[in-house]
Coordinates of C-alpha atoms and ligand atoms in Angstrom, one line a residue:
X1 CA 197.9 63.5 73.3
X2 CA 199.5 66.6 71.0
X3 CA 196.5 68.7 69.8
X4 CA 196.3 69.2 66.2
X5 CA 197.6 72.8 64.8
X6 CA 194.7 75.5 65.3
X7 CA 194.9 76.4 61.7
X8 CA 192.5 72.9 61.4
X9 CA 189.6 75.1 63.3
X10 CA 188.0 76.7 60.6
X11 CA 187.7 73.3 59.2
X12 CA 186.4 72.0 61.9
X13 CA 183.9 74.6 62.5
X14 CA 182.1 73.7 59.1
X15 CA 182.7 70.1 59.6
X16 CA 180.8 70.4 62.7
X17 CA 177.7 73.0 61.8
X18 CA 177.6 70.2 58.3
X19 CA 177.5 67.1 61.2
X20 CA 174.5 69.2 63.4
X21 CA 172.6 69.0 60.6
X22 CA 172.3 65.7 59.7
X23 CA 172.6 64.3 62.7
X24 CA 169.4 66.0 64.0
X25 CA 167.2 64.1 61.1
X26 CA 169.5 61.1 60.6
X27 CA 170.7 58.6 63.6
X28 CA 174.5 58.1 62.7
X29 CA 176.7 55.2 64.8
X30 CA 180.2 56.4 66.3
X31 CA 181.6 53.2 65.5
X32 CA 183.2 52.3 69.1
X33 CA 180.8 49.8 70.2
X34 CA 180.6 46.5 68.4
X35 CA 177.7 44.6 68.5
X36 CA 177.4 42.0 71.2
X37 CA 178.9 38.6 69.6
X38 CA 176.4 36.8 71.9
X39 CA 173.4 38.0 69.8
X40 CA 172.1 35.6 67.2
X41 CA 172.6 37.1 64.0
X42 CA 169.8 38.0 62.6
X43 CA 171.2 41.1 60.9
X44 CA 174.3 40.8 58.9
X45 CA 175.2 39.8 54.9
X46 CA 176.3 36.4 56.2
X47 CA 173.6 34.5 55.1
X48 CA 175.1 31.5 55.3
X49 CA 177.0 31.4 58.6
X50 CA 180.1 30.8 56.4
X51 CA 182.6 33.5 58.0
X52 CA 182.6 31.8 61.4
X53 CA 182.1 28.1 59.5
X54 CA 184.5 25.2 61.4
X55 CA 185.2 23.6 57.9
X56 CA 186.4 26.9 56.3
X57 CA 188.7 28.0 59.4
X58 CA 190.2 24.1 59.3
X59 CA 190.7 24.4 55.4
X60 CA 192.2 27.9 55.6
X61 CA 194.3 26.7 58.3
X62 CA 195.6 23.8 56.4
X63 CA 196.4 25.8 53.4
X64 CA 197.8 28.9 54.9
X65 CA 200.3 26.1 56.2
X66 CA 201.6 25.2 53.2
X67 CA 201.7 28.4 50.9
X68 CA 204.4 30.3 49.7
X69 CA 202.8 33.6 49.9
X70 CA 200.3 34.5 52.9
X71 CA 200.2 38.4 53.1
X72 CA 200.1 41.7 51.2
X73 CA 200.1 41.3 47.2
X74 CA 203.0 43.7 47.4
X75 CA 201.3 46.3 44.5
X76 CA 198.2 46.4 41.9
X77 CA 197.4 44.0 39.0
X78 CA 199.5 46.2 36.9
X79 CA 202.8 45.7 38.9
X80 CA 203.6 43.1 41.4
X81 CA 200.3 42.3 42.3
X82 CA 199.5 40.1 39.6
X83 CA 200.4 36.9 41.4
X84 CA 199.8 33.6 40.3
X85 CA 197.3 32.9 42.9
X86 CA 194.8 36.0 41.3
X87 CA 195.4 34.3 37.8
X88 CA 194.4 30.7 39.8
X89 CA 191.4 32.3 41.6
X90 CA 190.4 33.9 38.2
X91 CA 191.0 30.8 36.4
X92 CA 188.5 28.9 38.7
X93 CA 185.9 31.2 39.3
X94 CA 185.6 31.7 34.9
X95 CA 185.2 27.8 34.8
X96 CA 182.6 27.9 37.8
X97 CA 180.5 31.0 36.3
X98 CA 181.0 29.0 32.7
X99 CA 181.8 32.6 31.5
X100 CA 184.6 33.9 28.7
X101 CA 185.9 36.3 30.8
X102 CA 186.1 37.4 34.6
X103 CA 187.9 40.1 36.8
X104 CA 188.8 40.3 40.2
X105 CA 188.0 43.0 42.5
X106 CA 189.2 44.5 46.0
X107 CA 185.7 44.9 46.9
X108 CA 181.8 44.8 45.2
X109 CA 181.9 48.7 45.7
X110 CA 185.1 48.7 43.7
X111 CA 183.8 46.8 40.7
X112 CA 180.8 49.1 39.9
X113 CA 182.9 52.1 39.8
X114 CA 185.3 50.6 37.9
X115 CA 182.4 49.1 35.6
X116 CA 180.2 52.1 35.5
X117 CA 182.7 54.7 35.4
X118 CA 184.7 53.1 32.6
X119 CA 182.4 50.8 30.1
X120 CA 179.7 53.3 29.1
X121 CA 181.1 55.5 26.8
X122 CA 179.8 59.4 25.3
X123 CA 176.8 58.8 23.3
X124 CA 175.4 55.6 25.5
X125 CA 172.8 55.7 27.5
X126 CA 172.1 53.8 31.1
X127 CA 168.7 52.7 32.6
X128 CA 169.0 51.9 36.1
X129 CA 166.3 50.8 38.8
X130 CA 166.4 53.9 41.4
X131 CA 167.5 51.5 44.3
X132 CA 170.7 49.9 42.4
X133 CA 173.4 50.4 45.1
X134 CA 175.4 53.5 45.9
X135 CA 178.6 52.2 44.4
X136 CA 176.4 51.9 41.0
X137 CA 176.1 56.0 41.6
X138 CA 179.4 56.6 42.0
X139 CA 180.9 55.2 39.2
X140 CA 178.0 56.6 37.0
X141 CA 178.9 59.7 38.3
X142 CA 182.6 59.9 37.0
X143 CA 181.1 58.2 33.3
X144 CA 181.2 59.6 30.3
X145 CA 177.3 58.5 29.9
X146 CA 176.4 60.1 33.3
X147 CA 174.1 63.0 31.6
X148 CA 172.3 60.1 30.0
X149 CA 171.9 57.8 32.9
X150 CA 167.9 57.6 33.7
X151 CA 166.2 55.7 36.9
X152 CA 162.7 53.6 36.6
X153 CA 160.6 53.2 39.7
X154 CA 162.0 49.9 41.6
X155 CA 161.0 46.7 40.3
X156 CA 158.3 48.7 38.1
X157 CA 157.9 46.9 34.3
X158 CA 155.4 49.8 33.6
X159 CA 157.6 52.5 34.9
X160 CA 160.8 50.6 32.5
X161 CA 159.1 50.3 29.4
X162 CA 158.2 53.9 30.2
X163 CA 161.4 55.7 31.0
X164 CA 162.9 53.2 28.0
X165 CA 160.8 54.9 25.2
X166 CA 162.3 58.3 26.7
X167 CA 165.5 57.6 26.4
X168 CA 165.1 55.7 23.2
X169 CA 163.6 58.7 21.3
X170 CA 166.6 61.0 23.4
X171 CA 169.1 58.8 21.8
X172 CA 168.4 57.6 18.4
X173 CA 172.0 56.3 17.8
X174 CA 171.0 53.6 20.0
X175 CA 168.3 51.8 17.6
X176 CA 170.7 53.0 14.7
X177 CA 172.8 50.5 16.0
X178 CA 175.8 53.0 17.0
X179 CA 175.1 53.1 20.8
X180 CA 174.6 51.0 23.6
X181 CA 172.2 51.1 26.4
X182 CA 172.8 49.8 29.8
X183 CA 170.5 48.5 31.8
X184 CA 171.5 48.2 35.2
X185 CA 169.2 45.8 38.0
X186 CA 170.2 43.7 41.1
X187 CA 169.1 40.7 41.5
X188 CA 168.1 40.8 45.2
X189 CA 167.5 43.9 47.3
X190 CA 169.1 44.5 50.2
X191 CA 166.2 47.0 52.1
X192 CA 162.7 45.3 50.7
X193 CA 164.3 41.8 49.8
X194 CA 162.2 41.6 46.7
X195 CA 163.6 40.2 43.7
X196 CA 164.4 42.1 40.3
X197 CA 161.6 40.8 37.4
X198 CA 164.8 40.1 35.3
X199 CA 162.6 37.9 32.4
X200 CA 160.2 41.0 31.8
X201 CA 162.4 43.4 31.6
X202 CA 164.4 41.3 28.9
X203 CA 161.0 41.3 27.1
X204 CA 160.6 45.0 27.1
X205 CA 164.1 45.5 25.8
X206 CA 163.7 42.7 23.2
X207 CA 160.5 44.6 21.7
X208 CA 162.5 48.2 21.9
X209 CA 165.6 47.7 21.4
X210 CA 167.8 45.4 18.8
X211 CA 169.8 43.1 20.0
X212 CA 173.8 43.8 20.6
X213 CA 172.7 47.3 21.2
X214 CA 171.9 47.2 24.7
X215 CA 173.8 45.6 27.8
X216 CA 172.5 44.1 30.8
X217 CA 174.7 44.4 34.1
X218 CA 173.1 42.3 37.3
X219 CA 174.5 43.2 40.4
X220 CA 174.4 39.8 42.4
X221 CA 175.5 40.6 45.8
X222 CA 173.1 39.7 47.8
X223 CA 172.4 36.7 45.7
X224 CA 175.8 34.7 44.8
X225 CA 176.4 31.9 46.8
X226 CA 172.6 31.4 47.8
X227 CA 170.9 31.1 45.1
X228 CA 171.6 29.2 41.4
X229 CA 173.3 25.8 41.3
X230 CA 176.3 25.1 42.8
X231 CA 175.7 28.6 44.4
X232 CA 175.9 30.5 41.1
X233 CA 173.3 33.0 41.4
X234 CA 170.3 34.5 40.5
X235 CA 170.6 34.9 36.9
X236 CA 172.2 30.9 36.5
X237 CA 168.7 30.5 38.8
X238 CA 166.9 31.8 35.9
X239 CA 168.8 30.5 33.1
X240 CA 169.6 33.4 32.0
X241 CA 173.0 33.4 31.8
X242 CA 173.2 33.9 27.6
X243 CA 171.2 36.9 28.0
X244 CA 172.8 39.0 30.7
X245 CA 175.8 40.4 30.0
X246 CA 177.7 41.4 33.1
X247 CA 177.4 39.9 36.5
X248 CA 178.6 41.2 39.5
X249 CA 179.5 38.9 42.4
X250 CA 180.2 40.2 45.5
X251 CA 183.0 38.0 48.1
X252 CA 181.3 40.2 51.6
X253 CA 178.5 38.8 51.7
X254 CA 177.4 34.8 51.6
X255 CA 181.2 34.3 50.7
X256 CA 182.4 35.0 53.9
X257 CA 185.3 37.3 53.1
X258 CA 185.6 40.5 50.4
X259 CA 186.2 41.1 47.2
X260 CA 184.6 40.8 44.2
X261 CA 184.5 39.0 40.5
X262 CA 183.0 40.5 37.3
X263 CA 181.5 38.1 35.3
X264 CA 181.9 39.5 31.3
X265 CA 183.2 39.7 27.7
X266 CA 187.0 39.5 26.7
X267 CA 186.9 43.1 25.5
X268 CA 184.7 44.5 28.4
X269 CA 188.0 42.8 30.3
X270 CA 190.5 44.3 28.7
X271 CA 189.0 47.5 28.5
X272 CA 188.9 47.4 32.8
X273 CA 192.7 46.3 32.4
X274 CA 193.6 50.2 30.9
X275 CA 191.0 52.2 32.3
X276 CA 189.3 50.9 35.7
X277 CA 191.1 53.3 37.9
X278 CA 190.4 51.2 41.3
X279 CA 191.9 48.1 40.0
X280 CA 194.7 50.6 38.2
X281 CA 195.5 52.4 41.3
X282 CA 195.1 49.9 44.4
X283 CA 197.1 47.0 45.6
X284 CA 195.3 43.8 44.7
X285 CA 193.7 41.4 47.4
X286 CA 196.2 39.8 49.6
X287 CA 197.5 36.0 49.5
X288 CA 195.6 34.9 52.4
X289 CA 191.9 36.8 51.3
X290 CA 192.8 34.4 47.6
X291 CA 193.5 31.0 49.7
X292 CA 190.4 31.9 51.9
X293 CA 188.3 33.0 48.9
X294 CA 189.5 29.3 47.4
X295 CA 188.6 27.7 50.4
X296 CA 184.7 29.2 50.5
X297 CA 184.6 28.5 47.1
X298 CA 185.2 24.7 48.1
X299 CA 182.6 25.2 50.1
X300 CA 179.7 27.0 48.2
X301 CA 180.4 24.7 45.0
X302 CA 180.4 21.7 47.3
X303 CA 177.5 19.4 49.1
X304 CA 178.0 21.6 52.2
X305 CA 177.0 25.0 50.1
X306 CA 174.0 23.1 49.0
X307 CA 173.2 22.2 53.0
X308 CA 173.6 25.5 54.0
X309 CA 171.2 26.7 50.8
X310 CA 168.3 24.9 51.7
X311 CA 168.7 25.2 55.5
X312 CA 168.8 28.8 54.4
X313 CA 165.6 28.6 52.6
X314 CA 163.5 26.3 55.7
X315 CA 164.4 28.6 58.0
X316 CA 163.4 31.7 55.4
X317 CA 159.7 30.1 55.0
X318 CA 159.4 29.1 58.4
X319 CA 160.2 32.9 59.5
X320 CA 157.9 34.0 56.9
X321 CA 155.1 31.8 57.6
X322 CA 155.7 33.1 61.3
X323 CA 155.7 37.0 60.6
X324 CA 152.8 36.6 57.7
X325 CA 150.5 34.8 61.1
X326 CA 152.0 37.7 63.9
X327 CA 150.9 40.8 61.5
X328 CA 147.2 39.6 61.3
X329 CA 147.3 39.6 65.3
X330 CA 149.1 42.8 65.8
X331 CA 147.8 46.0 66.1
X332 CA 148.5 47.3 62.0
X333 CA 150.1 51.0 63.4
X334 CA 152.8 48.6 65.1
X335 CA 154.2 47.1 62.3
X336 CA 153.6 46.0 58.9
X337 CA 154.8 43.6 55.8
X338 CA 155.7 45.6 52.4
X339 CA 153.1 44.3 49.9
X340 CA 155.7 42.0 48.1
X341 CA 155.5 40.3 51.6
X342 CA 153.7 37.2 50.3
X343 CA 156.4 36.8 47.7
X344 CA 159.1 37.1 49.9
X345 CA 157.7 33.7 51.0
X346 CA 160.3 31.3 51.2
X347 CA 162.9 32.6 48.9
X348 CA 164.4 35.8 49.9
X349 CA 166.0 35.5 53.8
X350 CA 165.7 39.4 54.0
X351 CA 162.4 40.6 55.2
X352 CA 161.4 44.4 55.9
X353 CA 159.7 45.0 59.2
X354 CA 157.9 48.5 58.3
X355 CA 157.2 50.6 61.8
X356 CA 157.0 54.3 62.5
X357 CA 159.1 53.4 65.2
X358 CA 162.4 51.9 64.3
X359 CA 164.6 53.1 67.0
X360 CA 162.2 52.3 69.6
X361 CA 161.8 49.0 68.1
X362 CA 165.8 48.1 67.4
X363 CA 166.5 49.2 71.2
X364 CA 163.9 47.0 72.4
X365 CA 165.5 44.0 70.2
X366 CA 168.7 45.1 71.5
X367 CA 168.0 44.9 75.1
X368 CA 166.7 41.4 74.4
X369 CA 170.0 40.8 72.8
X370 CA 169.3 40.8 69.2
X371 CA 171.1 43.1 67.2
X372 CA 169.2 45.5 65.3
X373 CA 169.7 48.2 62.8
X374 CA 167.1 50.7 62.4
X375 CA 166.8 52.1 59.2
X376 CA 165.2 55.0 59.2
X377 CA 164.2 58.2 56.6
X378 CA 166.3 59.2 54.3
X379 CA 167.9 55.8 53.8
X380 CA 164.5 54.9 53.0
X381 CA 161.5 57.0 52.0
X382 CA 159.3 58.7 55.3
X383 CA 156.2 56.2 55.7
X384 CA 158.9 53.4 55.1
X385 CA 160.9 53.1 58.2
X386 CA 161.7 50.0 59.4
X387 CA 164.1 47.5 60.7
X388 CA 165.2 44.9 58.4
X389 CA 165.6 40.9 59.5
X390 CA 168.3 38.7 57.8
X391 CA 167.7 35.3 58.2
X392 CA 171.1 32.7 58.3
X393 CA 171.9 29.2 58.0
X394 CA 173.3 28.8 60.7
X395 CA 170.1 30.7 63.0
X396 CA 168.4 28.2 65.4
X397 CA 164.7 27.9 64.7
X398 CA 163.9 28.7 68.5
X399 CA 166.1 32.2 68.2
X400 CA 163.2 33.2 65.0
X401 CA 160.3 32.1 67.5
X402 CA 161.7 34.0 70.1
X403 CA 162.4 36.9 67.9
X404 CA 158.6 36.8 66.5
X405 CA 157.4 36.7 70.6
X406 CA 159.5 39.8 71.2
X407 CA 157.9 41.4 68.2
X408 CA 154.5 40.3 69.1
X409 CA 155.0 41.4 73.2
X410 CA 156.1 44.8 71.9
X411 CA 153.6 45.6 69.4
X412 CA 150.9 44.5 72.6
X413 CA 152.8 47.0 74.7
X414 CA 152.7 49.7 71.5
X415 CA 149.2 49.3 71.8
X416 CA 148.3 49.1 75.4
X417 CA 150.8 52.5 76.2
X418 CA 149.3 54.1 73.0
X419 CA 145.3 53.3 74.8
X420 CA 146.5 54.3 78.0
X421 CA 147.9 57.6 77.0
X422 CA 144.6 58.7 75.2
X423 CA 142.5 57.4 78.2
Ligands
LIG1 C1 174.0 45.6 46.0 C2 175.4 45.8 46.4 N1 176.4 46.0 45.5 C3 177.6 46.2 45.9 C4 178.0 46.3 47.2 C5 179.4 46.6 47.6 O1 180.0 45.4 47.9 P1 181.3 45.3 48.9 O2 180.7 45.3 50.3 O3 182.0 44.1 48.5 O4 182.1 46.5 48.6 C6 177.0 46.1 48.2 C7 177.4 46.2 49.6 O5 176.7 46.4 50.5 C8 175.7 45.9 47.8 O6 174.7 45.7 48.7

């Protein structure tokens, strides 16, 4: 192997003295040890076992066989990566969301910084929940309403209605009917696996703010495909599909694959079309991400999606039911439920395990072949440290139970190490 020209040291140096740093507070992965596939998954987006689903590979198969076009898109939307098969794809997925308009994304993380850094515009104003995903951040942070972008405490009606006065009286043009505000929520979250209180917060805003002057944008992507009818979501879950005014679904998640669709207005599209610099400036998705993207749409629209859904919600309550009985037998300084545990209960599959020891806990797991992913301050707040359980469709109801015996043996052992050492 040629080493790299010494001129690169200085860089290196500060790389390095940058990396010490974090690294002594934060636990960072190299990324050359994958996972065991052996270990049931009880940590990854897949909610519902699609990406390794029989029925998909067979229907990919059998369509890959017969299509013109398999691999790279061969340029962006704007050149020669504006296929037929995107238009298809788009097509469908408009008629499925029942929506005027849709666009098609390489990835979730690509639509918000093509939404947020391109839609609000100098003069509007954006309300966001302070845990709306990082690719939320980043295309605030390149848009022309970033100075006027305000967070409310998660989940917190009080806390909205509060920050929304401020900004209201900060920006008058809004409620003169010259500006917009965006109000920007997910439906789902990833790290408490609580839900957003999407019908009071459309309350709050109906009292402040006239209608057509603000804009609601839901990011769905832990919610598409596993919640709604037909898979649709949590807003079509709600109803509340004629009051929300962008959705973003997310393809890496209980799709199975990547990419992303925007749910939206004809002009919010067009506007995308000149100025949303990652679908400007990036080859589109590939032919055989489309066909597969088709396939799992089969699938989620289709009786098996609604299988998977409410196998997906069983095995949610029955975990639930489980953990809600193990923390009233466990020592409380092993581990504990967030206080939206009991609402967790049975429709969110993600449930926060809070211990002050993650790491010791995710090695544990690990040794007893269950993946786990600490997650650990400052990816969340000190005090809230945990590990974080997804629950699948596919999971077998003994691989929970044993799960919930590991966590109760360990806890026990927590306790009887923690009694020894002070005796
Ligand atoms: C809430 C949320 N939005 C957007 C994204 C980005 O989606 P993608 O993985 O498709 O880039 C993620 C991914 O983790 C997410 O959790």
């Amino acid at each position: 192997m040629k080493s790299l020209p010494s001129m690169f040291s200085s860089l290196h140096t500060s790389l390095q003295g940058i990396l010490n740093a974090r690294t002594s507070t934060v636990p960072f992965p190299t990324l050359t040890d994958a996972l065991p596939t052996s270990a049931p998954d009880l940590f990854s987006n897949d909610y519902l076992s699609i990406a390794n689903n029989g029925q998909l590979r067979q229907s990919f198969l059998k369509r890959i066989a017969h299509s013109s076009h398999l691999f790279g898109s061969r340029g962006s939307r704007m050149l020669a990566g504006n296929t037929s098969e995107h238009i298809a794809l788009e097509s469908r997925l408009q008629q499925y969301f029942g929506t005027e308009a849709v666009m098609l994304f390489n990835s979730g993380y690509d639509a918000n910084v093509s939404f947020f850094g391109s839609i609000p515009q100098e003069g509007d104003a954006v309300l966001f929940d302070e845990l709306i995903h990082a690719s939320c951040h980043d295309g605030l942070a390149v848009s022309r309403a970033r100075k006027a972008a305000r967070p409310f405490a998660h989940n917190s009606v009080i806390s909205f209605e509060m920050v929304l006065r401020q900004v209201l009286a900060g920006c008058p043009q809004i409620v003169a009917r010259k500006a917009t505000l965006f109000v920007v929520v997910e439906s789902l979250y990833s790290m408490d696996g609580d839900f957003c209180p999407l019908p009071d917060f459309l309350r709050v805003l109906d009292r402040y703010v006239p209608s057509g002057c603000y804009h609601v944008v839901v990011d769905e992507a832990h919610s598409t495909g596993i919640l709604g009818p037909g898979g649709r979501g949590f807003v079509a879950e709600l109803g509340l599909q004629d009051r929300v005014h962008t959705v973003i679904h997310t393809f890496g998640k209980a799709r199975g694959l990547t990419g992303a669709v925007i749910t939206t207005s004809p002009i919010v599209r067009r506007f995308l079309i000149h100025y949303a610099r990652p679908l400007i400036f990036s080859t589109s998705l590939p032919h055989m991400n489309l066909i597969a993207l088709q396939c799992s749409c089969d699938i989620i629209e289709g009786p098996l999606g609604d299988q998977l859904r409410t196998r997906l919600q069983e095995l949610s309550a029955h975990f639930g039911g489980l953990l809600l009985e193990l923390v009233k037998t466990v020592p409380k300084t092993a581990f504990s439920l967030p206080e939206t545990a009991n609402q967790l209960i049975p429709f969110s599959p993600i449930f926060p395990i809070l211990t002050p020891q993650p790491v010791a806990l995710a090695t544990y797991l690990e040794k007893h072949g269950y993946g786990a992913t600490a997650i650990a301050f400052p990816a969340v707040p000190r005090g809230q440290e945990r590990i974080r359980v997804v629950i699948h469709a596919g999971n077998a109801e003994s691989d929970l139970d044993n799960f919930v015996a590991l966590l109760r043996h360990w806890a026990m052992a927590q306790h009887a190490s923690g009694w020894s050492a002070r005796l």
